[in-house]
JSON list of C-alpha atoms in Angstrom, two decimals:
[
{"chain": "J", "resi": 25, "resn": "ALA", "atom": "CA", "xyz": [-1.90, 5.93, 20.34]},
{"chain": "J", "resi": 26, "resn": "GLY", "atom": "CA", "xyz": [-3.97, 3.58, 18.07]},
{"chain": "J", "resi": 27, "resn": "VAL", "atom": "CA", "xyz": [-5.40, 6.86, 16.36]},
{"chain": "J", "resi": 28, "resn": "LEU", "atom": "CA", "xyz": [-1.98, 8.20, 15.62]},
{"chain": "J", "resi": 29, "resn": "TRP", "atom": "CA", "xyz": [-1.02, 4.98, 13.69]},
{"chain": "J", "resi": 30, "resn": "LYS", "atom": "CA", "xyz": [-4.39, 4.67, 11.77]},
{"chain": "J", "resi": 31, "resn": "ARG", "atom": "CA", "xyz": [-3.40, 8.41, 11.02]},
{"chain": "J", "resi": 32, "resn": "LYS", "atom": "CA", "xyz": [0.12, 7.74, 9.91]},
{"chain": "J", "resi": 33, "resn": "ASP", "atom": "CA", "xyz": [-1.06, 4.69, 7.89]},
{"chain": "J", "resi": 34, "resn": "ALA", "atom": "CA", "xyz": [-3.66, 6.67, 5.95]},
{"chain": "J", "resi": 35, "resn": "ALA", "atom": "CA", "xyz": [-1.09, 9.07, 5.15]},
{"chain": "J", "resi": 36, "resn": "VAL", "atom": "CA", "xyz": [1.50, 6.69, 3.80]},
{"chain": "J", "resi": 37, "resn": "GLU", "atom": "CA", "xyz": [-1.27, 4.94, 1.73]},
{"chain": "J", "resi": 38, "resn": "GLU", "atom": "CA", "xyz": [-2.50, 8.24, 0.11]},
{"chain": "J", "resi": 39, "resn": "PHE", "atom": "CA", "xyz": [0.72, 9.71, -0.59]},
{"chain": "J", "resi": 40, "resn": "GLY", "atom": "CA", "xyz": [1.40, 6.48, -2.54]},
{"chain": "J", "resi": 41, "resn": "LYS", "atom": "CA", "xyz": [-1.75, 6.45, -4.34]},
{"chain": "J", "resi": 42, "resn": "ALA", "atom": "CA", "xyz": [-1.08, 10.20, -5.06]},
{"chain": "J", "resi": 43, "resn": "SER", "atom": "CA", "xyz": [2.25, 10.04, -6.18]},
{"chain": "J", "resi": 44, "resn": "LYS", "atom": "CA", "xyz": [1.15, 7.23, -8.66]},
{"chain": "J", "resi": 45, "resn": "ARG", "atom": "CA", "xyz": [-1.86, 9.49, -9.99]},
{"chain": "J", "resi": 46, "resn": "VAL", "atom": "CA", "xyz": [0.80, 12.24, -10.43]},
{"chain": "J", "resi": 47, "resn": "LYS", "atom": "CA", "xyz": [3.19, 9.79, -12.69]},
{"chain": "J", "resi": 48, "resn": "LYS", "atom": "CA", "xyz": [0.17, 8.09, -14.66]},
{"chain": "J", "resi": 49, "resn": "THR", "atom": "CA", "xyz": [-1.58, 11.49, -15.26]},
{"chain": "J", "resi": 50, "resn": "HIS", "atom": "CA", "xyz": [2.06, 13.10, -16.48]},
{"chain": "J", "resi": 51, "resn": "GLY", "atom": "CA", "xyz": [2.23, 9.84, -18.53]},
{"chain": "J", "resi": 52, "resn": "MET", "atom": "CA", "xyz": [-1.33, 10.39, -20.16]},
{"chain": "J", "resi": 53, "resn": "ARG", "atom": "CA", "xyz": [-0.43, 14.28, -20.85]},
{"chain": "J", "resi": 54, "resn": "ASP", "atom": "CA", "xyz": [2.58, 13.56, -22.47]},
{"chain": "J", "resi": 55, "resn": "LEU", "atom": "CA", "xyz": [1.59, 11.14, -24.66]},
{"chain": "J", "resi": 56, "resn": "VAL", "atom": "CA", "xyz": [-1.36, 13.56, -25.90]},
{"chain": "J", "resi": 57, "resn": "LEU", "atom": "CA", "xyz": [1.47, 15.86, -26.32]},
{"chain": "J", "resi": 58, "resn": "ALA", "atom": "CA", "xyz": [3.39, 13.15, -28.46]},
{"chain": "J", "resi": 59, "resn": "GLN", "atom": "CA", "xyz": [0.08, 12.76, -30.81]},
{"chain": "J", "resi": 60, "resn": "ILE", "atom": "CA", "xyz": [-0.08, 16.24, -31.39]},
{"chain": "J", "resi": 61, "resn": "ARG", "atom": "CA", "xyz": [3.54, 16.59, -32.48]},
{"chain": "J", "resi": 62, "resn": "ILE", "atom": "CA", "xyz": [3.10, 13.54, -34.94]},
{"chain": "J", "resi": 63, "resn": "GLN", "atom": "CA", "xyz": [0.13, 15.15, -36.31]},
{"chain": "J", "resi": 64, "resn": "GLU", "atom": "CA", "xyz": [1.70, 18.46, -36.72]},
{"chain": "J", "resi": 65, "resn": "ALA", "atom": "CA", "xyz": [5.11, 16.67, -38.45]},
{"chain": "J", "resi": 66, "resn": "ASP", "atom": "CA", "xyz": [2.48, 14.22, -40.85]},
{"chain": "J", "resi": 67, "resn": "ASP", "atom": "CA", "xyz": [3.30, 15.52, -44.27]},
{"chain": "J", "resi": 68, "resn": "ASP", "atom": "CA", "xyz": [-0.01, 14.11, -45.36]},
{"chain": "J", "resi": 69, "resn": "ASP", "atom": "CA", "xyz": [-2.49, 16.70, -46.36]},
{"chain": "J", "resi": 70, "resn": "ASP", "atom": "CA", "xyz": [-5.75, 15.07, -45.35]},
{"chain": "J", "resi": 71, "resn": "ALA", "atom": "CA", "xyz": [-8.80, 17.20, -44.51]},
{"chain": "J", "resi": 72, "resn": "ASP", "atom": "CA", "xyz": [-9.48, 16.39, -41.21]},
{"chain": "J", "resi": 73, "resn": "GLY", "atom": "CA", "xyz": [-6.18, 17.29, -40.02]},
{"chain": "J", "resi": 74, "resn": "GLY", "atom": "CA", "xyz": [-7.14, 20.51, -38.51]},
{"chain": "J", "resi": 75, "resn": "ASP", "atom": "CA", "xyz": [-10.10, 18.61, -36.97]},
{"chain": "J", "resi": 76, "resn": "THR", "atom": "CA", "xyz": [-7.61, 16.36, -35.25]},
{"chain": "J", "resi": 77, "resn": "ILE", "atom": "CA", "xyz": [-5.38, 18.74, -33.90]},
{"chain": "J", "resi": 78, "resn": "THR", "atom": "CA", "xyz": [-8.63, 20.14, -32.31]},
{"chain": "J", "resi": 79, "resn": "GLU", "atom": "CA", "xyz": [-9.48, 17.37, -30.80]},
{"chain": "J", "resi": 80, "resn": "LEU", "atom": "CA", "xyz": [-6.10, 16.78, -29.30]},
{"chain": "J", "resi": 81, "resn": "GLY", "atom": "CA", "xyz": [-5.85, 19.92, -27.82]},
{"chain": "J", "resi": 82, "resn": "VAL", "atom": "CA", "xyz": [-9.19, 19.35, -26.07]},
{"chain": "J", "resi": 83, "resn": "GLN", "atom": "CA", "xyz": [-7.87, 15.85, -24.69]},
{"chain": "J", "resi": 84, "resn": "LEU", "atom": "CA", "xyz": [-4.37, 18.30, -23.90]},
{"chain": "J", "resi": 85, "resn": "ALA", "atom": "CA", "xyz": [-6.74, 20.61, -21.76]},
{"chain": "J", "resi": 86, "resn": "ALA", "atom": "CA", "xyz": [-8.16, 17.64, -20.04]},
{"chain": "J", "resi": 87, "resn": "ARG", "atom": "CA", "xyz": [-4.70, 16.06, -19.22]},
{"chain": "J", "resi": 88, "resn": "GLU", "atom": "CA", "xyz": [-3.25, 19.24, -17.81]},
{"chain": "J", "resi": 89, "resn": "GLY", "atom": "CA", "xyz": [-6.51, 19.67, -15.52]},
{"chain": "J", "resi": 90, "resn": "GLU", "atom": "CA", "xyz": [-6.28, 16.27, -14.43]},
{"chain": "J", "resi": 91, "resn": "LEU", "atom": "CA", "xyz": [-2.31, 16.56, -13.73]},
{"chain": "J", "resi": 92, "resn": "HIS", "atom": "CA", "xyz": [-3.18, 19.82, -11.74]},
{"chain": "J", "resi": 93, "resn": "LEU", "atom": "CA", "xyz": [-5.61, 18.02, -9.66]},
{"chain": "J", "resi": 94, "resn": "ALA", "atom": "CA", "xyz": [-3.35, 15.17, -9.21]},
{"chain": "J", "resi": 95, "resn": "ARG", "atom": "CA", "xyz": [-0.32, 17.29, -8.33]},
{"chain": "J", "resi": 96, "resn": "ALA", "atom": "CA", "xyz": [-2.88, 19.08, -5.41]},
{"chain": "J", "resi": 97, "resn": "GLN", "atom": "CA", "xyz": [-3.73, 15.62, -4.00]},
{"chain": "J", "resi": 98, "resn": "LYS", "atom": "CA", "xyz": [-0.21, 14.72, -3.50]},
{"chain": "J", "resi": 99, "resn": "ARG", "atom": "CA", "xyz": [1.00, 18.09, -2.10]},
{"chain": "J", "resi": 100, "resn": "LEU", "atom": "CA", "xyz": [-1.90, 17.42, 0.52]},
{"chain": "J", "resi": 101, "resn": "ALA", "atom": "CA", "xyz": [-0.97, 13.95, 0.96]},
{"chain": "J", "resi": 102, "resn": "PHE", "atom": "CA", "xyz": [2.27, 15.37, 1.38]},
{"chain": "J", "resi": 103, "resn": "GLY", "atom": "CA", "xyz": [1.48, 17.68, 4.18]},
{"chain": "J", "resi": 104, "resn": "GLU", "atom": "CA", "xyz": [-0.31, 14.90, 6.12]},
{"chain": "J", "resi": 105, "resn": "LEU", "atom": "CA", "xyz": [2.87, 12.81, 5.97]},
{"chain": "J", "resi": 106, "resn": "ALA", "atom": "CA", "xyz": [4.85, 15.79, 7.04]},
{"chain": "J", "resi": 107, "resn": "ALA", "atom": "CA", "xyz": [2.50, 16.45, 10.18]},
{"chain": "J", "resi": 108, "resn": "VAL", "atom": "CA", "xyz": [2.63, 12.64, 11.30]},
{"chain": "J", "resi": 109, "resn": "GLU", "atom": "CA", "xyz": [6.77, 12.81, 11.03]},
{"chain": "J", "resi": 110, "resn": "PRO", "atom": "CA", "xyz": [7.35, 14.17, 14.50]},
{"chain": "J", "resi": 111, "resn": "ASP", "atom": "CA", "xyz": [5.79, 11.22, 16.00]},
{"chain": "J", "resi": 112, "resn": "PHE", "atom": "CA", "xyz": [6.62, 8.81, 13.16]},
{"chain": "J", "resi": 113, "resn": "PRO", "atom": "CA", "xyz": [10.15, 9.50, 12.01]},
{"chain": "J", "resi": 114, "resn": "GLU", "atom": "CA", "xyz": [10.39, 6.49, 9.73]},
{"chain": "J", "resi": 115, "resn": "VAL", "atom": "CA", "xyz": [7.64, 8.11, 7.10]},
{"chain": "J", "resi": 116, "resn": "MET", "atom": "CA", "xyz": [10.61, 10.11, 6.05]},
{"chain": "J", "resi": 117, "resn": "VAL", "atom": "CA", "xyz": [11.66, 7.39, 3.51]},
{"chain": "J", "resi": 118, "resn": "HIS", "atom": "CA", "xyz": [8.41, 7.80, 1.49]},
{"chain": "J", "resi": 119, "resn": "LEU", "atom": "CA", "xyz": [8.83, 11.64, 1.33]},
{"chain": "J", "resi": 120, "resn": "GLU", "atom": "CA", "xyz": [11.27, 13.22, -1.28]},
{"chain": "J", "resi": 121, "resn": "LYS", "atom": "CA", "xyz": [14.76, 11.46, -1.28]},
{"chain": "J", "resi": 122, "resn": "ALA", "atom": "CA", "xyz": [17.30, 13.53, 1.28]},
{"chain": "J", "resi": 123, "resn": "LEU", "atom": "CA", "xyz": [14.42, 16.33, 1.73]},
{"chain": "J", "resi": 124, "resn": "PRO", "atom": "CA", "xyz": [15.96, 18.00, 4.70]},
{"chain": "J", "resi": 125, "resn": "ARG", "atom": "CA", "xyz": [13.91, 18.29, 7.78]},
{"chain": "J", "resi": 126, "resn": "GLU", "atom": "CA", "xyz": [13.63, 21.78, 7.98]},
{"chain": "J", "resi": 127, "resn": "LEU", "atom": "CA", "xyz": [11.91, 21.81, 4.37]},
{"chain": "J", "resi": 128, "resn": "LEU", "atom": "CA", "xyz": [9.00, 19.80, 5.59]},
{"chain": "J", "resi": 129, "resn": "GLY", "atom": "CA", "xyz": [6.78, 22.57, 6.22]},
{"chain": "J", "resi": 130, "resn": "VAL", "atom": "CA", "xyz": [7.23, 24.46, 3.10]},
{"chain": "J", "resi": 131, "resn": "TRP", "atom": "CA", "xyz": [8.15, 22.01, 0.41]},
{"chain": "J", "resi": 132, "resn": "ARG", "atom": "CA", "xyz": [5.57, 21.55, -2.36]},
{"chain": "J", "resi": 133, "resn": "PRO", "atom": "CA", "xyz": [6.33, 18.41, -4.65]},
{"chain": "J", "resi": 134, "resn": "ASP", "atom": "CA", "xyz": [5.06, 18.05, -7.94]},
{"chain": "J", "resi": 135, "resn": "CYS", "atom": "CA", "xyz": [4.45, 21.86, -8.76]},
{"chain": "J", "resi": 136, "resn": "ALA", "atom": "CA", "xyz": [4.99, 24.14, -11.51]},
{"chain": "J", "resi": 137, "resn": "LEU", "atom": "CA", "xyz": [5.65, 27.55, -11.30]},
{"chain": "J", "resi": 138, "resn": "GLU", "atom": "CA", "xyz": [2.82, 28.57, -13.50]},
{"chain": "J", "resi": 139, "resn": "GLU", "atom": "CA", "xyz": [0.61, 26.65, -10.83]},
{"chain": "J", "resi": 140, "resn": "MET", "atom": "CA", "xyz": [1.96, 29.04, -7.82]},
{"chain": "J", "resi": 141, "resn": "PHE", "atom": "CA", "xyz": [2.11, 32.45, -9.57]},
{"chain": "J", "resi": 142, "resn": "VAL", "atom": "CA", "xyz": [0.36, 34.21, -12.00]},
{"chain": "J", "resi": 143, "resn": "LYS", "atom": "CA", "xyz": [3.08, 36.65, -12.77]},
{"chain": "J", "resi": 144, "resn": "ARG", "atom": "CA", "xyz": [6.34, 35.44, -13.67]},
{"chain": "J", "resi": 145, "resn": "GLU", "atom": "CA", "xyz": [9.22, 37.45, -15.21]},
{"chain": "J", "resi": 146, "resn": "LYS", "atom": "CA", "xyz": [12.82, 36.00, -16.02]},
{"chain": "J", "resi": 147, "resn": "LEU", "atom": "CA", "xyz": [15.51, 37.74, -14.62]},
{"chain": "J", "resi": 148, "resn": "ALA", "atom": "CA", "xyz": [18.67, 38.47, -16.53]},
{"chain": "J", "resi": 149, "resn": "GLY", "atom": "CA", "xyz": [21.78, 36.64, -15.27]},
{"chain": "J", "resi": 150, "resn": "THR", "atom": "CA", "xyz": [24.54, 34.02, -16.19]},
{"chain": "J", "resi": 151, "resn": "GLY", "atom": "CA", "xyz": [23.91, 31.77, -13.82]},
{"chain": "J", "resi": 152, "resn": "ARG", "atom": "CA", "xyz": [23.63, 27.99, -14.14]},
{"chain": "J", "resi": 153, "resn": "HIS", "atom": "CA", "xyz": [19.75, 28.07, -12.98]},
{"chain": "J", "resi": 154, "resn": "ASP", "atom": "CA", "xyz": [16.91, 30.61, -14.09]},
{"chain": "J", "resi": 155, "resn": "VAL", "atom": "CA", "xyz": [15.95, 33.25, -11.47]},
{"chain": "J", "resi": 156, "resn": "TRP", "atom": "CA", "xyz": [12.19, 34.62, -11.71]},
{"chain": "J", "resi": 157, "resn": "ARG", "atom": "CA", "xyz": [10.28, 37.45, -10.24]},
{"chain": "J", "resi": 158, "resn": "CYS", "atom": "CA", "xyz": [7.07, 36.32, -9.12]},
{"chain": "J", "resi": 159, "resn": "SER", "atom": "CA", "xyz": [3.94, 37.16, -7.80]},
{"chain": "J", "resi": 160, "resn": "ASP", "atom": "CA", "xyz": [0.10, 36.82, -7.44]},
{"chain": "J", "resi": 161, "resn": "GLY", "atom": "CA", "xyz": [-0.43, 39.66, -10.09]},
{"chain": "J", "resi": 162, "resn": "LEU", "atom": "CA", "xyz": [-2.52, 41.64, -7.65]},
{"chain": "J", "resi": 163, "resn": "GLY", "atom": "CA", "xyz": [0.26, 43.58, -6.58]},
{"chain": "J", "resi": 164, "resn": "GLY", "atom": "CA", "xyz": [0.87, 41.04, -3.48]},
{"chain": "J", "resi": 165, "resn": "GLU", "atom": "CA", "xyz": [4.20, 40.28, -2.19]},
{"chain": "J", "resi": 166, "resn": "GLU", "atom": "CA", "xyz": [7.10, 39.24, -5.02]},
{"chain": "J", "resi": 167, "resn": "PHE", "atom": "CA", "xyz": [9.40, 36.82, -4.67]},
{"chain": "J", "resi": 168, "resn": "ALA", "atom": "CA", "xyz": [12.53, 35.63, -6.34]},
{"chain": "J", "resi": 169, "resn": "VAL", "atom": "CA", "xyz": [12.34, 31.87, -7.47]},
{"chain": "J", "resi": 170, "resn": "LYS", "atom": "CA", "xyz": [15.53, 30.01, -8.63]},
{"chain": "J", "resi": 171, "resn": "GLU", "atom": "CA", "xyz": [14.24, 27.25, -10.62]},
{"chain": "J", "resi": 172, "resn": "TYR", "atom": "CA", "xyz": [16.38, 23.68, -11.07]},
{"chain": "J", "resi": 173, "resn": "LEU", "atom": "CA", "xyz": [15.34, 21.74, -13.81]},
{"chain": "J", "resi": 174, "resn": "HIS", "atom": "CA", "xyz": [17.32, 18.73, -13.86]},
{"chain": "J", "resi": 175, "resn": "LYS", "atom": "CA", "xyz": [17.71, 15.74, -10.92]},
{"chain": "J", "resi": 176, "resn": "PRO", "atom": "CA", "xyz": [20.83, 16.07, -10.33]},
{"chain": "J", "resi": 177, "resn": "ASP", "atom": "CA", "xyz": [21.02, 20.10, -9.22]},
{"chain": "J", "resi": 178, "resn": "LEU", "atom": "CA", "xyz": [18.22, 18.69, -6.68]},
{"chain": "J", "resi": 179, "resn": "ARG", "atom": "CA", "xyz": [20.55, 18.11, -3.88]},
{"chain": "J", "resi": 180, "resn": "ALA", "atom": "CA", "xyz": [22.09, 21.50, -4.12]},
{"chain": "J", "resi": 181, "resn": "CYS", "atom": "CA", "xyz": [18.62, 22.72, -4.30]},
{"chain": "J", "resi": 182, "resn": "LEU", "atom": "CA", "xyz": [17.54, 21.28, -1.36]},
{"chain": "J", "resi": 183, "resn": "ARG", "atom": "CA", "xyz": [20.86, 22.42, 0.65]},
{"chain": "J", "resi": 184, "resn": "GLU", "atom": "CA", "xyz": [20.02, 25.98, -0.11]},
{"chain": "J", "resi": 185, "resn": "ALA", "atom": "CA", "xyz": [16.79, 26.07, 1.06]},
{"chain": "J", "resi": 186, "resn": "ALA", "atom": "CA", "xyz": [17.53, 24.49, 3.95]},
{"chain": "J", "resi": 187, "resn": "LEU", "atom": "CA", "xyz": [20.48, 27.07, 4.39]},
{"chain": "J", "resi": 188, "resn": "LEU", "atom": "CA", "xyz": [18.15, 29.98, 3.96]},
{"chain": "J", "resi": 189, "resn": "MET", "atom": "CA", "xyz": [15.25, 28.29, 6.25]},
{"chain": "J", "resi": 190, "resn": "ARG", "atom": "CA", "xyz": [17.91, 28.04, 8.78]},
{"chain": "J", "resi": 191, "resn": "LEU", "atom": "CA", "xyz": [18.89, 31.61, 8.59]},
{"chain": "J", "resi": 192, "resn": "ARG", "atom": "CA", "xyz": [15.07, 33.06, 8.54]}
]
């Protein structure tokens, strides 16, 4: 029993750290994006303006890589929390707000569509949310992915996903 408690405590701690890393690296990436926009909007005809944009582009690529890594670490920490949840239901307070239990095994927090699929094609439609045809780009299985971009839509997304999991 002591081993399980230690595993739970370690999972909660790592998830907290990973969540902070994602937030921090996301902010750092957004800061570089803002610097690029400011530089592009600058009306001064500085001779080194192009060099600055290039340097910022390199910084942006580094921040994107750090964000990708931080998101992957958070997904691993989330998976560990989901694994201990049957023994310690109280860990749900650390997981995504109002996440239905049916989704614990498939939920991927802080994941961008570009990180999951190589090939993405937006499908025509008039709904509130975009739907994409996605695949690995190697002729493998294709998926229809409904994209929810706004936090208020998250509750509807989770309800729909939980319903689909129950119907599976």
